[in-house]
């Protein structure tokens, strides 16, 4: 097995609020290998973005505090690094692109100035050399006439173009890990496909790992090698993309698949997961999903004992008392170095 | 583009398309927010008037000793020697101001350099000129303003070229007998003061003081306010809470009384006054910047700037500040007006500048205590000047506010 690039171990984060602490991330474990795409899936507020922000230490402290855990990047624990050391990691080793391309670029500077600032910081190339790097970066993301675009302001560009610029900026310093926080949510479908295609292409060229945060299972099916499903600030299921789509184990994952509209299915209503996401200030006892779960059927265990993530099958982790084999399974740290082979099959699964 | 590349929905650059010139009239020209705001600001008639007046003031302020001087520009003696008593009696600061003004005019005219580069160039030129002038200049510490008039009358010179207004602001025209409190005439265009000084010459010299006091005190206030507000807004929490309480304490100090106390205890000084005005008027700037930064720090591009690994100062002052400085700039315009008024009030109360430093407020005071009835020319001209200056700054400030805030603009249209 190759050396993992990023390992998140038992990460627990709390936000201090006036009404007590809130726990946006609990017992999070995640492993990413070089060149791999790991998707983190879950609905809004489940802790995906907080996990991503914690890797780069972007959470303001206070209100955020790290209760426990480590984040190893190439062997060093990022949580123990100083702010100064983190600054040399940000952008250089780990880059991040955000959800909203419309607001992720500074409106008062030209595209060129913004890319060159990052390039100058991490590669020591400013002035003409920096602009050459920036121009190459724009060309790499498929922007036509990059020399002219460098002199333009963000407001002169469309959303898709800006997301390309964001990607160009993030990749201009050749990071080893790219955190893409819902990179295509704000874009329309055709542009989405282009951006994802572009990310795949650049990933292949540079053997870069991607942590793909999304709530779009279609995006996951098309891009991810491994998937971590999060619910109520916890990782509830982790598997390879094929395994997860073929045999979802956790009832929440199951519900997610059921609620995808299927082409040609003759049904009036779409399946939904009953109930709503619990408020992090008032999480239910036991399994956080039990009030919405169809498997519970009055089982007291579900409402009293919170299940932990166990390796129910080789390379498939789930946390549910009602998964066959859960009782006897071992608690291990989810580690999947798998890379997808076929894209077509999984895609069909989703659309079937 | 090769076939293996993904389809890209980017419009190809039209053949023959040339990027529009930044100074051209095309709406699509790539133009920064600032340039656009500046353009819109000065497109308004009020601001245009304001700009003309302020530029005029700056011109008078810079060239006052060349426009109004008792020393002739050029003198040719009977022996055929040509020399310039005016140049010999200029102060280093006069040369510096002229050099800076010319440099600014040239750089602005060519428009080739970025704002920051121009500013640094101008500063460098100013410092170098000052140092050279300081080494070379040797003005008479006790000037004999009437010296050349006497010598001309005595017939020492074959020809004399004088300045437009041939009197220095502190020239009491002793050689001409009693010239005190003369109303405007062909000889003294705006009349004379109770000491027999030419009003026009003093008015011109006062432009420099009015502008300096406005700019320096506002610069001090803005710098303190911006740094303070930025730290409060970016950090929030306890720092913000304590910071706001301190602002409230500073705001509770009555400015005029503080200034009175300072001048009474430390003596009259232009520089001290600028510093004190600056030190008490930064609070509104800090409030504006704080509010803007609280809004900005949550925005994606600020997060993105941090995520790229930029150092704190760059995030704060390169990425956040330009997006949040608009209200401060508007406020600065009003601040300059306020500082000029405050100086006038102090001078009028007799606690501002001494009679050797001509300022509009101090002239107003002379009008009051001059005796021999109401000397209208000593009151009206400085009064109108103060009014027009303050009015200009307020007009510019209003126009800038309208240009920056599109909501307000819509309401008005």
XYZ file of C-alpha atoms in Angstrom:
765
model
C 0.000 0.000 0.000
C 1.423 3.452 -0.863
C 2.102 6.086 1.754
C -1.046 8.109 2.456
C -0.922 11.821 1.641
C -3.436 12.999 4.200
C -4.708 11.244 7.283
C -7.366 12.731 9.504
C -7.467 10.815 12.770
C -10.258 11.039 15.366
C -10.826 14.689 14.679
C -13.209 16.413 17.078
C -14.061 20.058 16.647
C -16.326 22.253 18.754
C -17.722 25.733 18.203
C -18.210 27.809 21.304
C -21.564 29.530 21.284
C -23.437 31.472 23.914
C -25.625 28.412 24.457
C -22.847 25.930 24.969
C -20.552 24.105 22.616
C -21.681 22.777 19.270
C -19.861 19.834 17.729
C -19.678 20.216 13.940
C -17.177 17.364 13.500
C -17.027 14.265 15.675
C -14.625 11.319 15.476
C -13.794 12.043 11.886
C -11.364 9.740 10.102
C -10.327 10.198 6.519
C -7.387 8.970 4.467
C -6.381 10.286 1.081
C -3.649 8.759 -1.089
C -1.666 10.601 -3.763
C -3.575 10.905 -6.993
C -6.811 9.761 -5.410
C -10.157 11.498 -5.369
C -12.012 11.121 -2.115
C -15.532 12.461 -2.012
C -17.062 13.660 1.218
C -20.821 13.537 0.874
C -23.571 14.820 3.095
C -26.236 17.461 3.387
C -25.682 21.075 4.382
C -24.404 21.471 7.912
C -23.183 17.906 8.318
C -19.590 19.009 8.850
C -18.050 18.445 5.431
C -16.836 21.985 4.966
C -15.683 22.320 8.569
C -13.543 19.211 8.098
C -12.058 20.692 4.951
C -11.422 24.070 6.571
C -9.752 22.399 9.531
C -7.169 20.803 7.246
C -5.943 24.251 6.252
C -6.633 25.667 9.719
C -9.006 28.205 8.265
C -11.475 28.034 11.127
C -11.321 31.140 13.297
C -10.296 30.273 16.859
C -12.393 31.175 18.825
C -15.171 30.152 18.235
C -13.640 26.940 16.853
C -11.586 24.655 19.079
C -9.894 21.397 18.312
C -10.868 18.977 21.064
C -8.760 16.076 19.872
C -7.328 14.393 16.823
C -4.544 14.785 14.336
C -4.334 15.780 10.721
C -1.230 14.246 9.198
C -0.094 15.641 5.888
C 2.962 13.838 4.557
C 3.729 12.739 8.071
C 3.492 16.098 9.880
C 0.587 16.974 12.113
C -0.946 20.149 10.717
C -2.852 20.832 13.924
C 0.458 21.291 15.744
C 1.944 23.631 13.150
C 2.316 27.340 13.809
C 0.367 29.899 11.810
C 3.574 30.795 9.974
C 4.229 27.178 9.014
C 0.608 26.759 7.943
C 0.970 29.701 5.593
C 3.610 27.858 3.630
C 1.345 24.809 3.441
C -1.684 26.766 2.277
C -1.708 27.247 -1.443
C 1.619 25.487 -1.905
C 0.982 21.930 -0.691
C -2.754 22.076 -0.184
C -4.917 24.379 -2.259
C -8.607 25.003 -1.932
C -11.328 26.086 -4.295
C -14.624 27.374 -3.081
C -18.248 26.935 -3.922
C -19.039 30.437 -5.128
C -16.877 31.457 -8.060
C -18.759 34.744 -8.259
C -17.430 35.937 -4.901
C -14.171 34.003 -4.558
C -12.118 36.488 -6.524
C -11.208 39.903 -5.210
C -13.183 42.449 -7.249
C -10.551 45.185 -7.071
C -7.635 43.319 -8.631
C -7.137 41.887 -12.075
C -7.059 38.129 -12.540
C -3.355 38.347 -13.315
C -2.498 40.267 -10.166
C -4.307 37.721 -8.021
C -2.626 34.697 -9.557
C 0.780 36.361 -9.568
C 0.499 37.198 -5.876
C 0.116 33.502 -5.061
C 2.869 32.522 -7.488
C 5.246 35.121 -6.086
C 4.547 33.914 -2.575
C 5.164 30.234 -3.144
C 7.490 30.119 -6.117
C 9.343 33.390 -5.716
C 8.461 34.401 -9.237
C 7.124 37.907 -9.521
C 6.913 40.429 -12.311
C 7.305 39.058 -15.795
C 8.211 35.525 -14.682
C 5.148 35.442 -12.440
C 2.912 36.567 -15.272
C 4.336 33.843 -17.482
C 3.377 31.251 -14.859
C -0.074 32.804 -14.516
C -0.578 32.781 -18.257
C 0.402 29.118 -18.421
C -1.985 28.370 -15.562
C -4.869 30.013 -17.398
C -3.974 28.147 -20.540
C -3.945 24.860 -18.604
C -7.513 25.383 -17.482
C -8.616 26.058 -21.027
C -9.149 29.788 -21.006
C -8.854 31.272 -24.452
C -6.606 34.269 -24.989
C -5.022 34.033 -21.521
C -2.727 37.013 -22.044
C -5.711 39.319 -22.406
C -7.695 37.667 -19.638
C -4.869 38.309 -17.178
C -5.553 42.008 -17.448
C -9.274 41.668 -16.802
C -11.257 42.087 -13.617
C -13.428 39.324 -12.169
C -16.640 41.194 -13.005
C -15.839 40.876 -16.677
C -16.045 37.086 -16.520
C -18.816 34.532 -16.306
C -19.238 32.088 -13.436
C -17.663 29.189 -15.283
C -14.717 31.321 -16.309
C -14.205 32.491 -12.766
C -14.238 28.936 -11.475
C -11.619 28.114 -14.076
C -9.591 31.066 -12.846
C -9.981 29.831 -9.269
C -8.740 26.418 -10.345
C -5.870 28.005 -12.253
C -4.943 30.012 -9.176
C -5.169 26.960 -6.918
C -3.114 24.812 -9.274
C -0.539 27.443 -10.269
C 1.671 26.364 -7.361
C 1.402 22.621 -8.117
C -0.297 21.525 -4.880
C -0.286 17.879 -3.871
C -3.811 18.037 -2.532
C -6.707 20.074 -3.828
C -9.686 20.598 -1.576
C -12.665 21.326 -3.769
C -15.537 22.548 -1.631
C -18.604 22.019 -3.813
C -16.763 23.322 -6.869
C -19.675 22.975 -9.238
C -22.718 23.724 -7.100
C -23.071 27.282 -8.316
C -22.584 26.438 -11.984
C -25.062 25.224 -14.541
C -24.937 21.625 -15.663
C -22.932 21.936 -18.869
C -20.304 24.057 -17.155
C -20.308 21.599 -14.236
C -19.359 18.787 -16.561
C -16.578 20.863 -18.102
C -15.112 21.851 -14.766
C -15.141 18.267 -13.484
C -13.629 17.015 -16.714
C -10.948 19.648 -16.356
C -10.223 18.643 -12.764
C -9.932 14.996 -13.802
C -7.558 15.865 -16.603
C -5.334 18.047 -14.421
C -5.370 15.439 -11.675
C -4.115 12.799 -14.060
C -1.375 15.073 -15.398
C -0.055 16.009 -11.982
C -0.894 12.987 -9.833
C -2.709 15.349 -7.503
C -5.095 14.173 -4.809
C -8.532 15.756 -4.610
C -10.814 15.987 -1.635
C -14.145 16.543 -3.300
C -16.826 17.938 -1.060
C -20.254 17.680 -2.579
C -23.844 16.705 -2.028
C -24.318 15.684 -5.620
C -24.162 11.889 -5.956
C -23.857 12.185 -9.715
C -20.632 14.124 -9.258
C -19.450 11.469 -6.809
C -20.222 8.633 -9.224
C -18.330 10.329 -12.019
C -15.256 11.391 -10.110
C -14.608 9.737 -6.791
C -12.401 6.757 -5.990
C -13.509 6.495 -2.398
C -16.463 8.062 -0.640
C -17.042 9.141 2.942
C -20.679 9.798 3.832
C -21.250 12.228 6.684
C -24.379 12.681 8.720
C -24.826 14.933 11.742
C -21.110 15.750 12.000
C -20.048 12.095 11.857
C -18.706 9.778 9.235
C -21.426 7.118 8.892
C -20.153 5.142 5.927
C -16.948 4.856 3.957
C -16.323 2.653 0.944
C -14.979 2.600 -2.562
C -17.265 4.308 -4.983
C -18.306 1.080 -6.689
C -18.990 -0.694 -3.421
C -20.950 2.211 -2.021
C -23.151 2.546 -5.072
C -23.655 -1.224 -5.359
C -24.240 -2.025 -1.705
C -25.034 0.989 0.427
C -25.126 -0.167 4.049
C -26.129 2.775 6.163
C -29.822 3.678 6.029
C -28.885 7.315 5.417
C -26.824 6.400 2.351
C -29.680 4.216 1.208
C -32.069 7.110 1.606
C -29.760 9.371 -0.395
C -29.783 6.941 -3.313
C -33.536 6.537 -3.143
C -34.072 10.239 -3.316
C -32.319 10.615 -6.663
C -34.881 11.068 -9.423
C -34.531 8.310 -12.001
C -35.020 8.788 -15.671
C -37.971 6.803 -16.987
C -39.246 5.686 -13.589
C -43.007 5.901 -13.565
C -43.612 7.386 -10.148
C -45.545 10.352 -8.902
C -43.458 11.217 -5.907
C -39.781 11.033 -5.206
C -38.685 9.062 -2.166
C -37.436 11.280 0.591
C -35.848 10.705 3.962
C -38.564 11.534 6.520
C -37.847 14.174 9.121
C -35.129 16.813 9.116
C -31.455 17.028 9.972
C -31.127 17.374 13.752
C -29.979 20.689 15.181
C -26.363 20.271 16.299
C -27.301 21.887 19.612
C -29.878 19.186 20.269
C -28.550 15.990 18.792
C -30.662 12.942 19.728
C -29.150 10.304 21.997
C -27.871 7.086 20.486
C -27.622 6.906 16.723
C -28.091 10.431 15.391
C -30.098 9.059 12.487
C -32.556 6.940 14.473
C -35.510 9.395 14.494
C -35.533 9.245 10.694
C -34.596 5.599 10.270
C -36.907 2.902 8.925
C -34.748 0.098 10.315
C -35.103 1.079 13.932
C -38.567 -0.443 14.507
C -38.541 0.399 18.212
C -35.059 -0.960 18.875
C -33.887 0.685 22.132
C -30.273 0.149 21.175
C -30.637 2.632 18.337
C -31.903 5.375 20.627
C -29.372 4.738 23.402
C -26.068 3.469 21.972
C -24.363 5.431 19.241
C -22.845 3.016 16.738
C -19.244 3.586 15.713
C -17.659 3.079 12.337
C -16.764 -0.581 11.843
C -15.264 -2.459 8.933
C -18.311 -4.574 8.189
C -16.832 -5.911 4.994
C -13.292 -5.536 3.671
C -12.889 -1.898 2.550
C -16.421 -1.018 3.571
C -17.070 0.775 6.835
C -20.491 1.584 8.242
C -21.986 2.612 11.553
C -25.405 1.036 11.979
C -26.570 -1.591 14.466
C -28.802 -3.148 11.835
C -26.183 -3.852 9.194
C -25.638 -7.620 8.993
C -22.316 -8.483 10.573
C -21.983 -5.177 12.412
C -21.873 -6.730 15.884
C -18.884 -8.910 15.089
C -17.044 -6.352 12.929
C -13.904 -4.612 14.131
C -13.457 -0.920 14.695
C -10.697 0.092 12.291
C -9.597 3.304 10.681
C -11.046 3.562 7.191
C -8.222 3.472 4.677
C -8.900 2.944 1.007
C -6.108 3.268 -1.496
C -8.376 2.074 -4.298
C -8.570 3.910 -7.588
C -11.557 3.516 -9.818
C -11.160 1.554 -13.003
C -14.370 1.897 -14.910
C -16.411 5.020 -14.894
C -19.246 3.902 -17.131
C -20.626 1.202 -14.858
C -21.083 3.391 -11.809
C -22.601 6.099 -13.892
C -25.155 3.640 -15.157
C -25.974 2.584 -11.619
C -27.008 6.096 -10.771
C -29.057 6.562 -13.879
C -30.591 3.086 -13.898
C -6.852 22.924 -29.670
C -6.319 19.217 -29.964
C -9.126 16.690 -30.107
C -8.202 15.103 -26.777
C -9.027 18.263 -24.892
C -12.478 18.631 -23.379
C -14.920 20.829 -25.206
C -14.594 24.309 -23.864
C -17.405 26.776 -24.028
C -15.247 29.834 -24.198
C -15.960 32.289 -26.920
C -12.918 32.453 -29.146
C -11.306 35.839 -29.312
C -12.719 37.621 -32.292
C -10.168 38.066 -35.023
C -8.827 41.550 -35.099
C -10.097 42.239 -31.604
C -7.915 44.648 -29.719
C -8.296 45.186 -26.019
C -9.997 48.528 -25.607
C -7.758 51.300 -24.477
C -8.049 51.919 -20.743
C -8.561 55.604 -21.393
C -10.950 55.133 -24.244
C -14.643 55.782 -23.936
C -15.673 52.153 -24.436
C -17.928 50.880 -21.672
C -16.224 47.496 -21.812
C -12.770 48.864 -21.114
C -11.198 46.963 -18.251
C -11.293 49.507 -15.495
C -10.854 49.063 -11.820
C -13.658 49.841 -9.436
C -11.671 52.820 -8.175
C -11.156 54.443 -11.500
C -14.829 54.032 -12.215
C -15.866 55.496 -8.870
C -13.444 58.380 -9.310
C -14.776 59.064 -12.759
C -18.362 58.983 -11.576
C -17.546 61.190 -8.631
C -16.092 63.934 -10.753
C -18.772 63.602 -13.385
C -21.110 65.377 -10.975
C -21.267 69.154 -11.368
C -20.893 69.733 -7.626
C -17.747 67.687 -7.460
C -16.430 69.364 -10.584
C -16.792 72.718 -8.913
C -15.162 71.300 -5.794
C -12.266 69.899 -7.722
C -11.628 73.149 -9.570
C -11.603 75.085 -6.329
C -9.364 72.639 -4.486
C -6.901 72.425 -7.385
C -6.877 76.215 -7.495
C -6.184 76.311 -3.763
C -3.407 73.778 -4.155
C -1.925 75.859 -6.954
C -2.064 79.031 -4.852
C -0.742 77.209 -1.828
C 2.224 75.777 -3.710
C 3.103 78.856 -5.699
C 2.179 81.504 -3.102
C 5.766 82.741 -2.637
C 6.182 83.026 -6.419
C 2.848 84.767 -6.903
C 3.194 87.159 -3.992
C 6.630 88.220 -2.826
C 8.261 91.462 -1.816
C 11.514 90.273 -3.359
C 11.563 90.818 -7.118
C 11.862 87.827 -9.417
C 14.735 89.340 -11.360
C 16.828 92.410 -10.826
C 19.357 93.979 -13.164
C 21.746 96.272 -11.444
C 23.263 99.335 -13.021
C 26.503 97.388 -13.387
C 24.659 94.882 -15.581
C 24.500 92.105 -12.966
C 21.347 89.997 -13.103
C 20.171 88.140 -10.014
C 17.001 86.879 -8.376
C 16.320 88.023 -4.825
C 13.121 85.965 -4.789
C 14.871 82.642 -5.417
C 17.518 83.508 -2.854
C 14.845 84.022 -0.240
C 12.659 80.976 -0.844
C 12.571 78.358 1.891
C 13.451 74.694 1.320
C 9.782 73.797 1.839
C 8.794 76.098 -1.039
C 11.110 74.292 -3.438
C 9.945 70.923 -2.148
C 6.273 71.756 -2.643
C 6.860 73.066 -6.142
C 8.886 69.981 -7.095
C 6.251 67.652 -5.662
C 3.430 69.533 -7.378
C 5.162 69.488 -10.742
C 6.079 65.812 -10.379
C 2.494 64.931 -9.505
C 1.207 66.924 -12.453
C 3.621 65.231 -14.869
C 3.011 61.698 -13.565
C -0.740 62.225 -13.557
C -0.595 63.707 -17.030
C 1.307 60.794 -18.526
C -0.840 58.307 -16.598
C 1.668 55.554 -17.250
C 2.406 54.534 -13.709
C 0.301 52.812 -11.108
C -0.990 54.881 -8.210
C 1.428 53.384 -5.717
C 4.432 53.807 -7.979
C 3.539 57.419 -8.668
C 3.072 58.099 -4.969
C 6.460 56.637 -4.112
C 8.150 58.528 -6.934
C 6.592 61.785 -5.797
C 7.613 61.159 -2.196
C 11.164 60.385 -3.265
C 11.334 63.536 -5.377
C 10.013 65.533 -2.422
C 12.585 64.187 0.008
C 15.501 64.628 -2.393
C 14.471 68.178 -3.277
C 14.058 69.030 0.377
C 17.518 67.762 1.263
C 19.187 69.567 -1.633
C 17.257 72.773 -0.977
C 18.090 72.583 2.708
C 21.786 72.468 1.842
C 21.624 75.192 -0.774
C 18.984 77.657 0.486
C 19.996 80.490 2.689
C 16.992 82.748 3.198
C 17.365 85.822 5.385
C 16.105 84.879 8.856
C 15.081 88.505 9.492
C 13.785 89.505 6.063
C 14.007 93.137 5.010
C 10.968 93.185 2.756
C 11.330 96.825 1.822
C 15.029 96.513 0.955
C 14.562 96.194 -2.814
C 11.799 98.801 -2.957
C 14.152 101.272 -1.262
C 17.028 100.360 -3.550
C 14.808 100.661 -6.593
C 13.667 104.086 -5.480
C 17.317 104.962 -4.873
C 17.949 104.083 -8.520
C 20.322 101.146 -7.989
C 18.676 98.935 -10.616
C 18.253 99.418 -14.312
C 15.284 97.067 -14.455
C 13.190 95.029 -11.993
C 10.705 92.231 -12.664
C 8.250 91.826 -9.791
C 5.793 89.082 -8.884
C 2.089 89.495 -9.689
C 1.416 90.626 -6.156
C 4.594 92.462 -5.156
C 4.155 92.030 -1.391
C 5.102 89.225 0.978
C 2.378 88.179 3.418
C 4.273 89.592 6.366
C 5.543 92.741 4.627
C 4.197 95.608 6.726
C 5.142 98.173 4.080
C 7.126 100.255 6.543
C 8.771 102.201 3.732
C 5.417 103.560 2.603
C 4.262 105.034 5.876
C 0.893 104.126 7.346
C -0.814 101.689 5.000
C -2.999 100.008 7.653
C -6.638 99.099 6.984
C -6.888 100.420 3.470
C -9.909 99.156 1.543
C -9.373 97.346 -1.775
C -7.753 99.550 -4.377
C -5.672 99.269 -7.543
C -2.538 99.081 -5.450
C -3.801 96.637 -2.815
C -6.390 94.507 -4.617
C -7.982 93.114 -1.481
C -7.004 95.921 0.874
C -4.588 95.842 3.791
C -4.672 94.575 7.374
C -4.335 96.527 10.571
C -0.555 96.112 10.350
C -0.443 97.315 6.758
C 0.074 93.896 5.177
C -1.401 93.174 1.768
C -4.574 91.066 2.136
C -4.243 89.261 -1.199
C -0.740 88.125 -0.377
C -1.918 86.818 2.992
C -4.928 85.113 1.416
C -2.630 83.248 -0.980
C -0.268 82.195 1.765
C -3.215 81.041 3.882
C -4.228 78.554 1.152
C -1.165 76.529 2.013
C -2.004 76.415 5.711
C -5.636 75.536 5.081
C -4.736 72.651 2.780
C -1.903 71.396 4.958
C -3.934 71.341 8.113
C -6.768 69.563 6.339
C -4.604 66.946 4.680
C -2.193 66.182 7.473
C -4.759 65.926 10.235
C -7.031 63.829 8.029
C -4.139 61.586 7.035
C -3.259 61.027 10.683
C -6.894 60.347 11.540
C -7.371 57.985 8.607
C -4.238 56.003 9.334
C -5.109 55.524 12.982
C -8.760 54.853 12.228
C -8.099 52.340 9.478
C -5.545 50.291 11.409
C -7.620 50.351 14.555
C -10.872 49.522 12.806
C -9.237 46.799 10.713
C -7.908 45.022 13.785
C -11.245 45.277 15.570
C -13.278 44.131 12.602
C -10.986 41.287 11.625
C -10.479 39.857 15.087
C -13.875 40.564 16.603
C -14.656 39.149 20.017
C -13.012 40.673 23.075
C -10.672 42.907 21.068
C -13.673 44.385 19.322
C -15.599 44.858 22.549
C -12.752 46.672 24.317
C -11.884 48.607 21.176
C -15.395 49.953 20.830
C -15.436 51.086 24.468
C -12.178 52.964 23.913
C -13.677 54.629 20.838
C -16.602 55.763 22.942
C -14.207 57.253 25.487
C -12.335 59.158 22.782
C -15.588 60.355 21.265
C -16.668 61.735 24.617
C -13.749 64.195 24.631
C -14.933 67.608 23.427
C -12.538 68.472 20.623
C -12.600 72.228 20.849
C -11.914 72.238 24.559
C -9.092 69.724 24.169
C -7.547 71.894 21.468
C -7.923 74.971 23.677
C -6.186 73.199 26.548
C -3.383 71.981 24.310
C -2.716 75.395 22.763
C -2.870 77.095 26.128
C -0.435 74.645 27.722
C 1.930 73.927 24.831
C 1.798 77.180 22.954
C 0.635 77.907 19.432
C 1.910 75.512 16.838
C 0.536 74.557 13.474
C 1.969 71.062 13.665
C 0.723 70.404 17.167
C -2.732 71.476 16.062
C -2.693 69.093 13.096
C -1.632 66.224 15.308
C -4.243 66.945 17.946
C -7.038 67.267 15.392
C -5.860 63.996 13.858
C -5.690 62.263 17.210
C -9.275 63.012 18.119
C -11.047 62.603 14.788
C -10.141 59.022 13.822
C -13.052 57.372 15.600
C -15.609 57.547 12.810
C -13.062 56.075 10.382
C -12.417 53.239 12.801
C -16.139 52.574 13.078
C -16.567 52.480 9.302
C -13.604 50.187 8.736
C -14.648 47.915 11.580
C -18.109 47.476 10.110
C -16.736 46.855 6.631
C -14.194 44.316 7.859
C -16.782 42.425 9.853
C -18.721 42.027 6.634
C -15.661 41.304 4.485
C -13.956 38.709 6.650
C -16.786 36.258 5.969
C -16.611 36.747 2.220
C -15.264 34.024 -0.013
C -12.448 35.976 -1.564
C -11.020 36.811 1.849
C -11.212 33.146 2.798
C -9.634 32.321 -0.533
C -6.811 34.790 0.110
C -6.109 33.098 3.446
C -6.341 29.665 1.835
C -3.726 30.663 -0.727
C -1.357 31.235 2.183
C -1.066 35.009 2.002
C 0.326 36.633 5.148
C -2.015 38.416 7.526
C -0.997 41.928 6.477
C -1.656 41.152 2.853
C -5.092 39.749 3.618
C -5.948 42.730 5.793
C -4.530 45.593 3.822
C -4.246 44.337 0.251
C -7.380 42.267 -0.029
C -9.817 43.546 2.548
C -8.968 47.218 2.832
C -9.481 48.230 -0.816
C -12.917 46.676 -0.641
C -13.849 48.431 2.555
C -12.203 51.822 2.309
C -14.930 53.605 0.330
C -16.773 55.052 3.342
C -13.459 56.138 4.834
C -12.531 58.066 1.716
C -15.907 59.772 1.727
C -15.453 60.530 5.397
C -11.946 61.886 4.755
C -13.404 64.520 2.469
C -15.710 65.703 5.239
C -12.811 65.386 7.675
C -10.679 67.835 5.701
C -13.549 70.307 5.750
C -13.974 69.811 9.487
C -10.283 70.293 10.212
C -10.178 73.542 8.225
C -13.207 74.811 10.120
C -11.731 73.788 13.463
C -8.494 75.605 12.709
C -10.444 78.687 11.680
C -12.464 78.595 14.868
C -9.335 78.303 16.999
C -7.582 81.060 15.125
C -10.658 83.222 15.363
C -10.639 82.714 19.112
C -7.059 83.942 19.065
C -5.688 80.556 20.104
C -4.694 79.326 16.698
C -1.791 80.622 14.726
C 0.162 83.746 15.529
C -0.038 86.905 13.418
C 3.052 85.800 11.448
C 1.319 82.715 10.068
C -1.503 83.941 7.903
C -4.606 81.791 8.139
C -8.158 82.573 7.166
C -9.477 82.194 10.685
C -6.795 84.442 12.073
C -7.685 87.092 9.462
C -11.301 86.908 10.567
C -10.142 87.649 14.063
C -8.218 90.682 12.806
C -11.364 91.940 11.165
C -13.045 91.839 14.545
C -10.372 93.549 16.617
C -8.907 95.890 14.009
C -10.827 98.941 15.248
C -11.815 101.859 13.003
C -15.254 100.338 12.395
C -16.080 97.226 10.420
C -13.302 96.455 7.964
C -15.437 94.380 5.604
C -12.612 93.311 3.294
C -10.758 91.580 6.128
C -13.880 89.643 7.021
C -15.465 88.910 3.653
C -12.531 87.492 1.669
C -11.294 84.938 4.204
C -14.884 84.140 5.112
C -15.764 83.404 1.498
C -12.580 81.364 1.122
C -13.405 79.232 4.163
C -16.949 78.790 2.961
C -15.941 77.791 -0.569
C -13.282 75.378 0.647
C -15.474 73.608 3.150
C -18.301 73.604 0.625
C -16.020 72.095 -2.041
C -14.917 69.263 0.186
C -18.474 68.521 1.198
C -19.573 68.497 -2.448
C -16.759 66.106 -3.356
C -17.587 63.910 -0.383
C -21.272 63.801 -1.301
C -20.500 62.983 -4.916
C -18.084 60.249 -3.869
C -20.686 58.770 -1.571
C -23.241 58.755 -4.349
C -20.789 57.240 -6.806
C -19.798 54.473 -4.429
C -23.244 53.626 -3.110
C -25.491 52.613 -6.008
C -28.567 52.462 -3.786
C -28.292 56.091 -2.878
C -27.756 56.954 -6.510
C -30.973 55.224 -7.490
C -32.942 57.061 -4.830
C -31.757 60.372 -6.136
C -32.343 59.755 -9.837
